[in-house]
Short mmCIF file of C-alpha atoms in Angstrom, two decimals:
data_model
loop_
_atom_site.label_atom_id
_atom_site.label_comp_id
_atom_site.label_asym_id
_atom_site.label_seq_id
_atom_site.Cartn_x
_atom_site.Cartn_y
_atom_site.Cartn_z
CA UNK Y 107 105.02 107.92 94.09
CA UNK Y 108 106.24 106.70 97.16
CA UNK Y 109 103.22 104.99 99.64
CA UNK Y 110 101.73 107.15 102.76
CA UNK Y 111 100.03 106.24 105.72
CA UNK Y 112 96.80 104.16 104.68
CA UNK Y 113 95.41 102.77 107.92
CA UNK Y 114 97.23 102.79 111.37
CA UNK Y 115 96.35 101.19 114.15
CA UNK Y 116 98.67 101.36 117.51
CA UNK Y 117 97.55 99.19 120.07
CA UNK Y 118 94.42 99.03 119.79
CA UNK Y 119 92.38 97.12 122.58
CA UNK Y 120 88.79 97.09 122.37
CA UNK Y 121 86.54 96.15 125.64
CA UNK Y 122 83.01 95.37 125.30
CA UNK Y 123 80.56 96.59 128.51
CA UNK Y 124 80.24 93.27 129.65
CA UNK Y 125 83.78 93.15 130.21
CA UNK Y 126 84.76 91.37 127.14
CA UNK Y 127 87.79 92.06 125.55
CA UNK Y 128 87.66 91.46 121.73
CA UNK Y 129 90.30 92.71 120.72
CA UNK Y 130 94.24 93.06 122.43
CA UNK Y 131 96.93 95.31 121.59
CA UNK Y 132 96.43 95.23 117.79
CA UNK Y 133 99.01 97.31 115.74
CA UNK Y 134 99.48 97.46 112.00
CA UNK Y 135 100.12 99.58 109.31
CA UNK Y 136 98.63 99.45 106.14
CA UNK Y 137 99.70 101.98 103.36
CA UNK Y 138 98.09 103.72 100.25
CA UNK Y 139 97.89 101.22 97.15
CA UNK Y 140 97.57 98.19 99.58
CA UNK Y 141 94.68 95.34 99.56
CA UNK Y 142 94.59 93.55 102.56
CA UNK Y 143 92.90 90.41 104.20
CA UNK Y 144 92.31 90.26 107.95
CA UNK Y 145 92.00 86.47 107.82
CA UNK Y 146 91.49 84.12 110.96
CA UNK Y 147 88.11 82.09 112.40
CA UNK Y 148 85.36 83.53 113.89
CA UNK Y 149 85.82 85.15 117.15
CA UNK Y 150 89.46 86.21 116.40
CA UNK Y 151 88.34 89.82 116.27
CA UNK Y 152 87.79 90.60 112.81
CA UNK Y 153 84.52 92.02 112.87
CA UNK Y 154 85.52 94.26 115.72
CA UNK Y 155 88.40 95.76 114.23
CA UNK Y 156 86.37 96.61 111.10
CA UNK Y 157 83.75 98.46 114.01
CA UNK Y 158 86.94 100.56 115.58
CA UNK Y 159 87.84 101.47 112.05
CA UNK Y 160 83.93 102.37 111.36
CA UNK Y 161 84.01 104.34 114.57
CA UNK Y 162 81.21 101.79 115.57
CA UNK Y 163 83.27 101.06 119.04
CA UNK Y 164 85.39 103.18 120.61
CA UNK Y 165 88.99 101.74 121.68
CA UNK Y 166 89.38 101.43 125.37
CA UNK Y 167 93.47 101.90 124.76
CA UNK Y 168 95.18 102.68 121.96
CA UNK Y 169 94.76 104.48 117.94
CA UNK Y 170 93.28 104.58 114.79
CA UNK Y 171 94.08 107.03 111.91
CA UNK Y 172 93.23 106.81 108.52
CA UNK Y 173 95.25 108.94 105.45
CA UNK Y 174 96.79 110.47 108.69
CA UNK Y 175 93.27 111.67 110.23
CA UNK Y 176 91.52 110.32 113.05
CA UNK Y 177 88.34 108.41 112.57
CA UNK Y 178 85.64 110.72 113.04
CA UNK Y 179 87.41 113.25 110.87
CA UNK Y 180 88.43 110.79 108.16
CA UNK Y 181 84.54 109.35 107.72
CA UNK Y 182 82.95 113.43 108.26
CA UNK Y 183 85.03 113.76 104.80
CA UNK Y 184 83.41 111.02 103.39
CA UNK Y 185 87.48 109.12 102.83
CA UNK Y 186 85.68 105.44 103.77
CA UNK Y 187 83.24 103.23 102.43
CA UNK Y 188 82.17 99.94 103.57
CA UNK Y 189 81.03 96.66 102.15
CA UNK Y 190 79.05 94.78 104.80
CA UNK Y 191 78.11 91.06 105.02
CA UNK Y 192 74.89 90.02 103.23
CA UNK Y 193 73.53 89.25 106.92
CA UNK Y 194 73.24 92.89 107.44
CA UNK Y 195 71.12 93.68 104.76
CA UNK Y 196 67.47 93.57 104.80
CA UNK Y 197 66.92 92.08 100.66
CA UNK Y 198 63.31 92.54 101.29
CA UNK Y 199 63.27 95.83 101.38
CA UNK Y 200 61.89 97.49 97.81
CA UNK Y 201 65.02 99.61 96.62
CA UNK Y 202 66.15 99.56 92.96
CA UNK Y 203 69.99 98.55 92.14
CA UNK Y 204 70.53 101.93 90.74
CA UNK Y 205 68.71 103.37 94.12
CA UNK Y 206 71.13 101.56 96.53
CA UNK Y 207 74.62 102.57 94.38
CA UNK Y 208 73.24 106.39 93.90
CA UNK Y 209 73.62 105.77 98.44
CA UNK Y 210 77.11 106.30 98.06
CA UNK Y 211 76.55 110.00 96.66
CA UNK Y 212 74.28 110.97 99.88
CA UNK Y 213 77.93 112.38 101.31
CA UNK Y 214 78.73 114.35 98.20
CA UNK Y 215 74.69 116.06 98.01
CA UNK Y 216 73.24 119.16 100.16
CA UNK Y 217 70.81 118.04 103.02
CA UNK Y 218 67.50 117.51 100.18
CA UNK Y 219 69.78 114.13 98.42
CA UNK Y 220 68.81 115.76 95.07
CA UNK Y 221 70.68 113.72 92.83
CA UNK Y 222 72.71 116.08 90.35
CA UNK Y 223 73.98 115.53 86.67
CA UNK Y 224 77.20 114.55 88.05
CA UNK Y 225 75.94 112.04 90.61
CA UNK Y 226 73.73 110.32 88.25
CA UNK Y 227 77.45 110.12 86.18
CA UNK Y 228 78.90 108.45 89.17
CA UNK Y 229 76.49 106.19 89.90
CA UNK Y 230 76.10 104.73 86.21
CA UNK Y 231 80.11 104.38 85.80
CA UNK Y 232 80.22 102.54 89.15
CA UNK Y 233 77.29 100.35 88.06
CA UNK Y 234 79.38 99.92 84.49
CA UNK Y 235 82.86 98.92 86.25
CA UNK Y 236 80.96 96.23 88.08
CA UNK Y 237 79.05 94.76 85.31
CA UNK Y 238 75.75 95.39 86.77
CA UNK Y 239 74.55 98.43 84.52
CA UNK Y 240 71.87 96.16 82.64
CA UNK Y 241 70.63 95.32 86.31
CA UNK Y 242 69.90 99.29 87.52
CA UNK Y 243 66.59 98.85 87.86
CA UNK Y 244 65.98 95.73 89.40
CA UNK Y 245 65.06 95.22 92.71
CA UNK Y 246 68.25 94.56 94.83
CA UNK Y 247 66.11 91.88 96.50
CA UNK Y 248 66.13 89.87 93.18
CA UNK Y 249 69.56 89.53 92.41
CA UNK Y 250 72.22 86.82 93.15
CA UNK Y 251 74.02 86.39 96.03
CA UNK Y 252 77.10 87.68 94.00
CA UNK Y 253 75.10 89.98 91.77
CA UNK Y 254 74.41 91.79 95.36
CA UNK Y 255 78.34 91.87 96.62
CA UNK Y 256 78.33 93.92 92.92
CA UNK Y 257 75.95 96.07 93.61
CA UNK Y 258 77.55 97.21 97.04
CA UNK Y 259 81.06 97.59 95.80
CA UNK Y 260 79.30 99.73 93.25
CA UNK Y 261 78.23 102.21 96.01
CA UNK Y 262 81.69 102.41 97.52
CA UNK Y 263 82.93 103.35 93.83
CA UNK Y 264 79.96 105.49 93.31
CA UNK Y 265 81.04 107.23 96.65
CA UNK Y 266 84.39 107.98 95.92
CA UNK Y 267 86.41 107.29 99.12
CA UNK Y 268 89.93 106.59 99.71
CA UNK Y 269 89.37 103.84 101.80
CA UNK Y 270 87.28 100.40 101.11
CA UNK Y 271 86.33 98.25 103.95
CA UNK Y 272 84.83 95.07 102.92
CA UNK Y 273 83.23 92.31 105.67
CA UNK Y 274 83.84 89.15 104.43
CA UNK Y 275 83.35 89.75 100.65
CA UNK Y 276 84.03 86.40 99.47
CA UNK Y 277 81.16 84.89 101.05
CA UNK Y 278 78.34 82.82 99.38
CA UNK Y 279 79.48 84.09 95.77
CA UNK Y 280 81.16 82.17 92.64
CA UNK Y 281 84.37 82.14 91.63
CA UNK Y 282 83.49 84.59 88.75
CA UNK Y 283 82.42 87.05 91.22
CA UNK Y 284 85.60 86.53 93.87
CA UNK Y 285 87.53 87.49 90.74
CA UNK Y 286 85.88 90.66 89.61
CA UNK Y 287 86.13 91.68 93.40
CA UNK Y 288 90.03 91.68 93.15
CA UNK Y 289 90.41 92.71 90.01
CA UNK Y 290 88.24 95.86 90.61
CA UNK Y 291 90.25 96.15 93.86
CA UNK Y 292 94.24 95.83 91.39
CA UNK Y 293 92.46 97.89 89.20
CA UNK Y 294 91.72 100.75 91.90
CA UNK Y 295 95.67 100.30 92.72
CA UNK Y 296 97.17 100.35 89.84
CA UNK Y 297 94.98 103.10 87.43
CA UNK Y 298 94.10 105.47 90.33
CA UNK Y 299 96.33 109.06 89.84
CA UNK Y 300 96.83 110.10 93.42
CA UNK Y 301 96.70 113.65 94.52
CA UNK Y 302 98.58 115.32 97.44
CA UNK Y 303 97.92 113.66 100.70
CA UNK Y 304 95.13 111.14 98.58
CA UNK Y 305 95.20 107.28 98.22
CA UNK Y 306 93.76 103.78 98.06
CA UNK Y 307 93.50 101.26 100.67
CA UNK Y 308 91.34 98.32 100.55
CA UNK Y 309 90.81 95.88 103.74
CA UNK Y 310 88.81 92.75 103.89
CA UNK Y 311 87.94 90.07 106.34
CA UNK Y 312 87.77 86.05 105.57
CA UNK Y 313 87.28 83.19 107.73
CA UNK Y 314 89.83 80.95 107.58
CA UNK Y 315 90.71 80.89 103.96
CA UNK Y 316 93.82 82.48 102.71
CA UNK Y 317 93.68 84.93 100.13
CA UNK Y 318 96.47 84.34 97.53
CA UNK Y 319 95.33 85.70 94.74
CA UNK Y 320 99.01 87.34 93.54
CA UNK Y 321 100.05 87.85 96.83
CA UNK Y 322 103.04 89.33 97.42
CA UNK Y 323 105.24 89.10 100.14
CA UNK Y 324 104.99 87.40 103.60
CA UNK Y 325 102.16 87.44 105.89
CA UNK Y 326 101.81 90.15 108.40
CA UNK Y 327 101.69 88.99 112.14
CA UNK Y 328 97.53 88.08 113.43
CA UNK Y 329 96.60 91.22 115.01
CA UNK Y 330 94.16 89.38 117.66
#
């Protein structure tokens, strides 16, 4: 099946109020089956990309679309999930594994979050393709640094999207862990049956290190 339109950006510019630009003219075009690495040091406008796509920050020039839909539309219908960097999580909060995975169903449940048959289904396959199932009812806050990264891909699996954002993934986990990231990620890619209009796009950010892991092809220009 021939690739669609993943992610598009057309340049993009992004102004802070203090009158900082962050990001400048950014195009790209990502399409369905794709993993992708934003890769450059900090400041280069990573993280602010990732808060256009999020519809954290609005662009002061320019377009985003995702699967062909605008922003707003493409996260009402629930089409991306996102992986965020360990500094954004409180781990002292009391939340079971199983608790913080069965998150990623809130967008498929009526306003009470009653957990149905079928949610409960998604949550423990998630939990199963990320090797944390005997971990469900731990407390997030006890788990590994990579153990955690698990735990959150789980939720975007357990949610379902088209779409997988993931802020800087790689960071303060093993080797072992790096690996199951990208092979859950080729596995997504290469297994997934795509309907009409449907597909799978997966975007990361990295500081400075290269991600060659099987890569394919020659590196698309920086974007900031």
């Amino acid at each position: 099946m021939e690739a669609g339109a993943g992610i598009s950006a057309a340049h993009v510019t992004v102004t802070y109020r203090n009158g900082h630009t962050a990001l400048s003219d950014a195009s790209f075009d990502l399409p369905t089956g794709t993993i992708a690495a934003l890769v450059g040091v900090n400041g280069a406008g990573k993280s602010t990309l990732f808060k256009a796509i999020m519809g954290f920050v609005p662009a002061a020039r320019g377009t985003i679309t995702i699967l062909g839909l605008p922003v707003p539309q493409a996260l009402k219908r629930n089409l991306v999930a996102y992986v965020p960097q360990s500094e954004e999580v409180d781990w002292t909060f009391p939340v079971l594994v199983e608790d913080v995975v069965m998150m990623g169903r809130y967008g498929h449940m009526n306003f009470l979050r009653r957990p149905r048959a079928v949610d409960r289904e998604a949550v423990a396959s998630a939990l199963a393709r990320v090797g944390m199932s005997e971990f469900r009812t731990r407390q997030i806050g006890e788990l590994s640094g990579g153990q955690r990264k698990r735990v959150f891909l789980a939720r975007a699996l357990a949610q379902d999207a088209r779409v997988i954002l993931l802020d800087e993934p790689f960071t303060g986990v093993d080797v072992k862990t790096e690996e199951a990231i990208v092979g859950l990620l080729r596995g997504l890619r290469r297994h997934m049956t795509f309907g009409e209009g449907a597909g799978e796009v997966a975007l990361m950010t990295d500081d400075e290190r290269p991600l060659l892991m099987g890569a394919d092809g020659e590196p698309a220009r920086p974007v900031a």
